[in-house]
Coordinates of C-alpha atoms in Angstrom, one line a residue:
X1 CA 64.1 216.5 163.2
X2 CA 61.8 215.5 160.4
X3 CA 58.9 213.3 161.1
X4 CA 59.3 209.8 159.5
X5 CA 56.9 209.2 156.7
X6 CA 54.0 206.7 157.5
X7 CA 55.4 204.1 155.0
X8 CA 58.7 204.1 156.8
X9 CA 57.2 203.1 160.1
X10 CA 56.8 199.3 159.9
X11 CA 55.8 196.8 162.7
X12 CA 57.1 193.5 161.4
X13 CA 55.1 190.6 162.9
X14 CA 56.9 188.4 165.4
X15 CA 57.4 185.1 163.6
X16 CA 58.3 183.2 166.7
X17 CA 56.2 182.8 169.9
X18 CA 57.9 184.4 172.9
X19 CA 58.8 182.7 176.1
X20 CA 59.2 179.1 174.9
X21 CA 62.0 177.6 176.9
X22 CA 62.9 174.6 174.7
X23 CA 62.3 174.4 171.0
X24 CA 62.0 171.3 168.8
X25 CA 65.7 170.4 168.9
X26 CA 66.7 171.6 172.4
X27 CA 66.2 169.2 175.2
X28 CA 65.6 169.5 178.9
X29 CA 67.7 167.4 181.3
X30 CA 67.0 163.6 181.1
X31 CA 65.1 163.6 184.5
X32 CA 62.9 166.6 183.4
X33 CA 62.3 165.1 180.0
X34 CA 61.2 161.8 181.5
X35 CA 58.8 163.6 183.9
X36 CA 57.4 165.7 181.0
X37 CA 57.1 162.6 178.8
X38 CA 55.1 160.9 181.5
X39 CA 52.8 164.0 181.7
X40 CA 52.1 163.8 178.0
X41 CA 51.3 160.0 178.5
X42 CA 48.8 160.7 181.3
X43 CA 47.1 163.4 179.0
X44 CA 46.8 161.0 176.1
X45 CA 45.0 158.5 178.3
X46 CA 41.8 160.7 178.3
X47 CA 40.9 160.0 174.6
X48 CA 42.4 156.5 174.7
X49 CA 40.1 155.4 177.5
X50 CA 37.0 157.5 176.4
X51 CA 36.6 156.1 172.8
X52 CA 36.7 152.4 173.7
X53 CA 34.6 153.0 176.9
X54 CA 31.8 154.4 174.6
X55 CA 32.1 152.0 171.7
X56 CA 32.9 148.6 173.2
X57 CA 29.5 148.2 175.2
X58 CA 27.6 149.2 172.0
X59 CA 29.3 146.2 170.3
X60 CA 28.3 143.8 173.0
X61 CA 31.8 143.7 174.6
X62 CA 32.7 143.2 178.2
X63 CA 35.0 145.0 180.6
X64 CA 37.8 142.6 179.5
X65 CA 37.3 143.6 175.9
X66 CA 37.3 147.3 176.8
X67 CA 40.7 146.9 178.7
X68 CA 42.1 145.0 175.7
X69 CA 41.0 147.7 173.3
X70 CA 42.4 150.5 175.5
X71 CA 45.8 148.7 175.8
X72 CA 45.9 148.0 172.0
X73 CA 45.0 151.6 171.3
X74 CA 47.8 153.0 173.6
X75 CA 50.4 150.5 172.1
X76 CA 49.7 151.5 168.6
X77 CA 49.6 155.2 169.6
X78 CA 53.1 154.8 171.0
X79 CA 54.3 153.2 167.7
X80 CA 52.6 155.8 165.5
X81 CA 54.0 158.7 167.6
X82 CA 57.5 157.3 167.3
X83 CA 57.1 156.9 163.5
X84 CA 55.8 160.4 163.1
X85 CA 58.5 162.0 165.2
X86 CA 61.3 160.0 163.6
X87 CA 60.3 159.8 160.0
X88 CA 57.1 161.9 159.4
X89 CA 56.9 165.6 160.0
X90 CA 59.4 165.1 162.9
X91 CA 57.3 167.6 164.9
X92 CA 56.7 167.0 168.7
X93 CA 53.2 165.6 168.1
X94 CA 51.5 162.7 169.8
X95 CA 49.4 160.6 167.4
X96 CA 46.3 159.5 169.3
X97 CA 42.8 158.2 168.7
X98 CA 40.3 160.4 166.8
X99 CA 36.7 161.3 167.5
X100 CA 36.2 161.9 163.7
X101 CA 35.9 158.0 163.2
X102 CA 32.9 157.8 165.6
X103 CA 30.2 158.3 163.0
X104 CA 31.2 155.6 160.5
X105 CA 32.1 153.2 163.4
X106 CA 28.7 153.7 165.1
X107 CA 27.1 153.0 161.7
X108 CA 29.1 149.7 161.4
X109 CA 28.0 148.7 164.9
X110 CA 24.4 149.3 163.9
X111 CA 24.6 147.4 160.7
X112 CA 21.6 145.1 160.7
X113 CA 23.7 141.9 159.7
X114 CA 25.9 142.5 162.8
X115 CA 23.0 143.5 165.2
X116 CA 21.2 140.2 164.3
X117 CA 24.1 138.0 165.7
X118 CA 22.6 136.1 168.6
X119 CA 25.5 135.3 170.8
X120 CA 25.8 138.9 172.0
X121 CA 29.2 138.8 173.7
X122 CA 31.9 137.1 171.8
X123 CA 30.5 136.7 168.3
X124 CA 28.9 140.1 167.8
X125 CA 31.8 142.0 169.4
X126 CA 34.4 140.1 167.3
X127 CA 32.5 140.3 164.0
X128 CA 31.9 144.1 164.5
X129 CA 35.6 144.6 165.5
X130 CA 36.7 142.8 162.3
X131 CA 34.3 144.9 160.2
X132 CA 35.8 148.1 161.7
X133 CA 39.4 146.8 161.1
X134 CA 38.6 145.9 157.4
X135 CA 37.1 149.5 156.8
X136 CA 40.1 151.1 158.5
X137 CA 42.6 149.1 156.4
X138 CA 40.9 150.1 153.1
X139 CA 40.4 153.7 154.1
X140 CA 44.0 154.2 155.2
X141 CA 45.0 154.0 151.6
X142 CA 43.6 157.5 151.1
X143 CA 46.2 159.1 153.3
X144 CA 49.0 156.9 152.2
X145 CA 48.4 157.8 148.5
X146 CA 47.7 161.5 149.1
X147 CA 50.8 161.7 151.4
X148 CA 53.5 159.7 149.5
X149 CA 52.4 160.9 146.0
X150 CA 52.8 164.5 147.3
X151 CA 49.3 165.3 146.1
X152 CA 48.5 166.7 149.5
X153 CA 51.6 169.0 149.1
X154 CA 49.9 170.4 145.9
X155 CA 46.6 170.9 147.8
X156 CA 48.3 172.7 150.7
X157 CA 49.6 175.3 148.2
X158 CA 46.0 176.7 148.1
X159 CA 46.0 177.1 151.9
X160 CA 47.2 180.7 152.7
X161 CA 47.7 181.8 156.2
X162 CA 44.2 183.5 155.9
X163 CA 42.7 180.1 155.0
X164 CA 44.5 178.4 157.9
X165 CA 43.4 180.8 160.7
X166 CA 39.8 179.4 161.0
X167 CA 41.1 175.8 160.4
X168 CA 43.7 175.8 163.2
X169 CA 41.4 177.9 165.5
X170 CA 38.6 175.4 165.1
X171 CA 40.8 172.4 165.7
X172 CA 40.7 173.8 169.3
X173 CA 37.4 175.6 169.4
X174 CA 35.6 172.7 167.5
X175 CA 36.1 170.4 170.5
X176 CA 34.2 172.6 172.9
X177 CA 31.6 169.9 173.6
X178 CA 34.5 167.8 175.1
X179 CA 35.3 170.6 177.6
X180 CA 32.9 172.2 180.1
X181 CA 29.8 170.1 179.2
X182 CA 31.8 167.1 180.5
X183 CA 33.1 169.1 183.5
X184 CA 29.5 169.8 184.4
X185 CA 28.8 166.1 184.8
X186 CA 30.8 166.1 188.1
X187 CA 31.2 169.8 189.1
X188 CA 32.8 169.0 192.5
X189 CA 35.7 167.4 190.8
X190 CA 35.9 169.3 187.5
X191 CA 35.8 172.9 188.7
X192 CA 38.5 172.4 191.4
X193 CA 40.7 170.7 188.7
X194 CA 40.2 173.6 186.3
X195 CA 41.0 176.2 188.9
X196 CA 44.1 174.3 190.3
X197 CA 45.5 173.7 186.8
X198 CA 45.2 177.4 185.8
X199 CA 46.6 178.5 189.2
X200 CA 49.7 176.3 188.9
X201 CA 50.4 176.9 185.2
X202 CA 49.7 180.7 185.2
X203 CA 49.6 182.4 188.6
X204 CA 52.3 180.3 190.4
X205 CA 54.6 179.9 187.3
X206 CA 57.4 181.9 188.9
X207 CA 57.7 179.5 191.8
X208 CA 61.2 177.9 191.1
X209 CA 63.0 174.9 192.7
X210 CA 66.7 174.8 191.7
X211 CA 66.0 177.2 188.7
X212 CA 63.2 174.9 187.5
X213 CA 59.6 176.4 187.3
X214 CA 58.3 173.3 188.8
X215 CA 54.6 174.3 189.3
X216 CA 54.3 175.6 185.7
X217 CA 56.2 172.7 184.1
X218 CA 54.3 170.0 185.9
X219 CA 51.0 171.8 186.6
X220 CA 49.1 168.9 184.9
X221 CA 50.6 166.0 186.8
X222 CA 50.5 167.8 190.2
X223 CA 46.9 169.0 189.8
X224 CA 45.7 165.6 188.5
X225 CA 47.4 163.9 191.5
X226 CA 45.7 166.2 194.0
X227 CA 42.2 166.0 192.5
X228 CA 42.4 162.3 191.8
X229 CA 43.2 161.7 195.5
X230 CA 40.4 164.1 196.5
X231 CA 38.0 162.2 194.2
X232 CA 39.1 158.9 195.7
X233 CA 38.4 160.2 199.2
X234 CA 34.9 161.2 198.1
X235 CA 34.4 157.7 196.6
X236 CA 35.8 155.9 199.6
X237 CA 33.7 157.9 202.1
X238 CA 30.6 156.9 200.3
X239 CA 29.6 160.4 199.1
X240 CA 28.1 158.9 195.9
X241 CA 26.5 155.9 197.4
X242 CA 22.9 157.0 196.6
X243 CA 23.7 159.2 193.6
X244 CA 22.2 158.5 190.1
X245 CA 24.1 156.0 188.0
X246 CA 25.4 158.7 185.6
X247 CA 26.9 160.8 188.4
X248 CA 28.6 157.7 189.8
X249 CA 30.1 156.9 186.5
X250 CA 31.5 160.4 186.1
X251 CA 32.6 161.0 189.7
X252 CA 33.7 157.7 191.2
X253 CA 37.3 156.5 190.8
X254 CA 36.3 152.8 190.9
X255 CA 33.6 152.7 188.2
X256 CA 35.9 152.2 185.2
X257 CA 36.3 148.5 186.0
X258 CA 39.7 148.7 184.2
X259 CA 42.1 147.6 187.0
X260 CA 40.3 144.3 187.9
X261 CA 39.9 143.3 184.3
X262 CA 43.4 144.1 183.1
X263 CA 46.0 141.3 182.7
X264 CA 49.4 141.8 184.3
X265 CA 51.3 141.4 181.0
X266 CA 49.7 141.4 177.6
X267 CA 51.4 142.3 174.3
X268 CA 49.0 143.4 171.6
X269 CA 49.7 141.9 168.2
X270 CA 48.3 142.3 164.6
X271 CA 45.1 140.4 163.8
X272 CA 44.5 139.5 167.5
X273 CA 40.8 139.6 167.0
X274 CA 40.8 137.4 163.8
X275 CA 41.0 138.1 160.1
X276 CA 39.3 141.5 159.2
X277 CA 36.2 141.5 157.0
X278 CA 35.8 143.9 154.1
X279 CA 32.6 145.7 153.0
X280 CA 32.6 148.4 150.4
X281 CA 29.9 150.5 152.1
X282 CA 31.7 150.4 155.5
X283 CA 35.1 151.3 153.8
X284 CA 33.6 154.2 151.9
X285 CA 32.0 155.8 155.0
X286 CA 35.3 155.4 156.8
X287 CA 37.1 157.3 154.0
X288 CA 35.3 160.4 155.1
X289 CA 36.7 160.1 158.6
X290 CA 40.2 159.6 157.1
X291 CA 39.8 162.9 155.1
X292 CA 38.6 164.7 158.3
X293 CA 41.6 163.3 160.2
X294 CA 43.9 164.6 157.4
X295 CA 42.5 168.1 157.6
X296 CA 42.5 168.2 161.4
X297 CA 46.1 166.9 161.5
X298 CA 47.2 169.5 158.9
X299 CA 45.9 172.3 161.3
X300 CA 47.5 170.6 164.3
X301 CA 50.9 170.2 162.6
X302 CA 51.0 173.9 161.9
X303 CA 50.0 174.7 165.5
X304 CA 52.6 172.3 166.9
X305 CA 55.4 173.9 164.7
X306 CA 54.5 177.3 166.1
X307 CA 54.5 176.0 169.7
X308 CA 57.9 174.3 169.2
X309 CA 59.5 177.3 167.6
X310 CA 60.1 175.3 164.4
X311 CA 59.9 176.7 161.0
X312 CA 56.5 176.4 159.4
X313 CA 56.4 172.9 157.9
X314 CA 56.9 173.0 154.1
X315 CA 54.3 171.4 151.9
X316 CA 56.4 168.3 151.2
X317 CA 57.0 167.7 154.9
X318 CA 53.3 167.9 155.6
X319 CA 52.6 165.5 152.8
X320 CA 55.2 163.0 154.2
X321 CA 53.7 163.3 157.7
X322 CA 50.2 162.5 156.2
X323 CA 51.7 159.5 154.4
X324 CA 53.1 158.2 157.7
X325 CA 49.8 158.9 159.4
X326 CA 48.1 156.8 156.7
X327 CA 50.4 153.9 157.8
X328 CA 49.4 154.6 161.4
X329 CA 45.7 154.1 160.4
X330 CA 46.7 150.9 158.6
X331 CA 48.4 149.7 161.8
X332 CA 45.1 150.8 163.7
X333 CA 43.2 148.5 161.3
X334 CA 45.7 145.6 161.7
X335 CA 45.9 145.6 165.5
X336 CA 42.2 146.5 166.0
X337 CA 42.3 149.8 168.0
X338 CA 38.6 150.6 167.2
X339 CA 39.4 154.0 165.9
X340 CA 41.8 155.7 163.4
X341 CA 44.7 158.1 164.2
X342 CA 45.0 161.8 164.2
X343 CA 47.3 164.4 166.0
X344 CA 46.3 164.6 169.6
X345 CA 45.1 168.3 170.0
X346 CA 45.4 168.3 173.9
X347 CA 49.0 167.2 173.7
X348 CA 49.8 170.1 171.2
X349 CA 48.2 172.4 173.8
X350 CA 50.4 171.0 176.5
X351 CA 53.5 172.1 174.5
X352 CA 52.3 175.7 175.0
X353 CA 51.3 175.2 178.6
X354 CA 54.7 173.8 179.7
X355 CA 56.6 176.0 177.2
X356 CA 58.6 172.8 176.2
X357 CA 58.4 172.0 172.5
X358 CA 61.1 169.3 172.6
X359 CA 60.8 166.3 170.2
X360 CA 62.6 164.1 172.7
X361 CA 59.9 164.6 175.3
X362 CA 57.2 163.2 173.0
X363 CA 59.4 160.3 172.0
X364 CA 59.7 159.4 175.8
X365 CA 55.9 159.7 176.1
X366 CA 55.6 157.2 173.2
X367 CA 57.9 154.9 175.2
X368 CA 55.6 155.2 178.2
X369 CA 52.5 154.4 176.1
X370 CA 54.1 151.1 174.8
X371 CA 55.5 150.2 178.2
X372 CA 52.3 150.7 180.2
X373 CA 50.1 149.0 177.5
X374 CA 52.1 145.8 177.9
X375 CA 52.1 146.1 181.8
X376 CA 48.3 146.0 182.0
X377 CA 47.6 146.5 185.6
X378 CA 49.8 149.6 185.9
X379 CA 48.4 151.1 182.7
X380 CA 44.8 150.4 183.9
X381 CA 45.5 152.2 187.2
X382 CA 46.3 155.5 185.5
X383 CA 43.5 154.9 182.9
X384 CA 41.0 154.8 185.8
X385 CA 41.3 158.6 186.4
X386 CA 37.7 160.0 186.0
X387 CA 37.2 161.5 182.6
X388 CA 35.9 164.8 184.2
X389 CA 39.4 165.5 185.3
X390 CA 40.7 165.3 181.7
X391 CA 37.8 167.5 180.4
X392 CA 38.8 170.3 182.9
X393 CA 42.3 170.3 181.5
X394 CA 40.9 170.3 177.9
X395 CA 39.2 173.6 178.7
X396 CA 42.6 175.2 178.9
X397 CA 44.6 173.1 176.3
X398 CA 42.1 173.2 173.5
X399 CA 41.9 177.0 174.1
X400 CA 45.7 177.3 173.7
X401 CA 45.6 175.5 170.3
X402 CA 42.7 177.7 169.2
X403 CA 44.6 180.9 170.1
X404 CA 47.6 179.6 168.1
X405 CA 45.3 179.6 165.1
X406 CA 44.2 183.1 165.9
X407 CA 47.9 184.2 166.2
X408 CA 48.2 183.5 162.4
X409 CA 46.1 186.7 161.9
X410 CA 49.3 188.8 162.3
X411 CA 50.5 187.3 158.9
X412 CA 47.5 188.7 157.1
X413 CA 46.0 192.2 156.6
X414 CA 43.3 192.4 159.2
X415 CA 42.2 195.9 157.9
X416 CA 41.0 194.2 154.7
X417 CA 37.2 193.8 154.5
X418 CA 37.6 190.8 152.3
X419 CA 39.9 189.0 154.8
X420 CA 37.5 189.8 157.7
X421 CA 34.7 188.4 155.7
X422 CA 36.5 185.1 154.9
X423 CA 37.7 184.6 158.5
X424 CA 34.4 185.5 160.1
X425 CA 32.2 183.4 157.8
X426 CA 34.5 180.4 157.8
X427 CA 34.7 180.4 161.7
X428 CA 31.0 180.9 162.2
X429 CA 29.9 178.2 159.7
X430 CA 32.7 175.9 161.1
X431 CA 31.0 176.1 164.5
X432 CA 27.4 176.4 163.4
X433 CA 27.1 173.5 160.8
X434 CA 28.5 170.8 163.1
X435 CA 26.3 172.1 165.9
X436 CA 23.3 171.7 163.6
X437 CA 24.4 168.1 162.8
X438 CA 24.9 167.4 166.5
X439 CA 21.4 168.7 167.5
X440 CA 19.7 166.9 164.6
X441 CA 21.4 163.6 165.5
X442 CA 20.6 163.9 169.2
X443 CA 16.8 164.3 168.3
X444 CA 16.4 162.0 165.3
X445 CA 19.1 159.5 166.3
X446 CA 20.5 159.7 162.9
X447 CA 22.4 162.4 160.9
X448 CA 20.6 165.0 158.5
X449 CA 21.9 162.9 155.6
X450 CA 19.5 159.9 155.8
X451 CA 19.1 158.2 152.5
X452 CA 19.0 154.5 151.6
X453 CA 22.7 154.5 150.8
X454 CA 24.3 154.2 154.3
X455 CA 27.8 154.8 153.0
X456 CA 26.6 158.1 151.5
X457 CA 25.0 159.1 154.8
X458 CA 28.2 158.2 156.7
X459 CA 30.3 160.2 154.3
X460 CA 28.3 163.5 154.5
X461 CA 27.6 163.2 158.2
X462 CA 31.3 162.6 159.1
X463 CA 32.5 165.5 157.0
X464 CA 30.0 168.0 158.3
X465 CA 30.4 166.9 161.9
X466 CA 34.0 168.3 161.9
X467 CA 34.4 172.0 162.5
X468 CA 38.0 172.3 161.0
X469 CA 36.7 170.5 157.8
X470 CA 33.8 172.8 157.3
X471 CA 36.0 175.8 158.0
X472 CA 38.6 174.5 155.5
X473 CA 36.0 174.0 152.8
X474 CA 34.5 177.5 153.3
X475 CA 37.8 179.4 153.8
X476 CA 39.7 177.8 150.9
X477 CA 36.8 178.2 148.5
X478 CA 36.2 181.9 149.4
X479 CA 40.0 182.7 149.6
X480 CA 40.7 181.2 146.1
X481 CA 37.6 182.4 144.3

């Protein structure tokens, strides 16, 4: 028998990920879908609590203000997630708060005219909130225009699979500072959570109850319940009574002050903080964050499509999704969520961990967000989970999203020196440049861009703080030139 010629032996790449149980349009039973939806809701709480908890005290706000902002953020997250899954890309993605907006928002908080307001609590908090709202409302126009005019569809034609590898990979890898550095703040809770979550989702995944891989499917909710109870035992037994303030904040289950401050029922509504104020400098700085959120979301949509066994989203669908996301940021500005919207990376990772990419599950989780944000006390109970627990889960879920980005390598020729150069340089600079910006800011208390034009500083510092954005600039530039 004649040997086959080398060119006849082909190894076609697997287009679909293997082992996914439910794709975008196939749904688990209602009971399972509701439980999975609740799991996505619990995961989304991490970012929804973290951002207001950091920003509200800087603005002179109280615990009551913090709770109201968390509830408003979750309420609008639920609406935005429904809009995106029904009319946008229709991919199973949770639209959550974004860390990309931190730089321009902190800049607004430190605006001298706002800092000089005497009545620290109500006046300064409200005026700062209105300034952030005005900036978000103006900046949202960028995504609305780029999305609905299909200009973003034209831009995405320049994004080959080669250019998207570092972008999608760094959507996950770029958040490394939200993972183990936060786990390390309370090791006795964080590390058991990390071990338990990996054990349930990987090692015990063949444990079935009535044909349902219960430990794999609900690894997140089971492990959070166990570790949260363990953390509460440590708190109640007085283990942290004489610990430093920072340790208490990260380890104790009663330090968030959310439950006591939360009202029983409160429905967030537009302009609840008063009429937004508009400032050109604030809005221009915020536009950089909107561009960053646009790029990060594009990477996340492509990863979500792969984890839901959906066809890769065509350019016009991506563009439509970005248009709806712009409307989401407009709603953030109108309601006063204190941050803009982007695709929640951890929830994309959970699609891979549970092997369920069903759209219905995400829509149910949006229902939970809206329901629990109105029933304040119940929502605050879940929101009081120590952030260290979420950080442990992020170590796994951000890693899954990053590896989906790396899986796009099969669609390119990895024996080409040119391709290796582009991927390597884009990934290295995507991690290295933001790290330089982070270290510089930590030492100097301002970003490397520090001119008299505050809006210009905010624009540059926001763009180069984002790993996927730097990776996209480098990869697309090298790939197309």
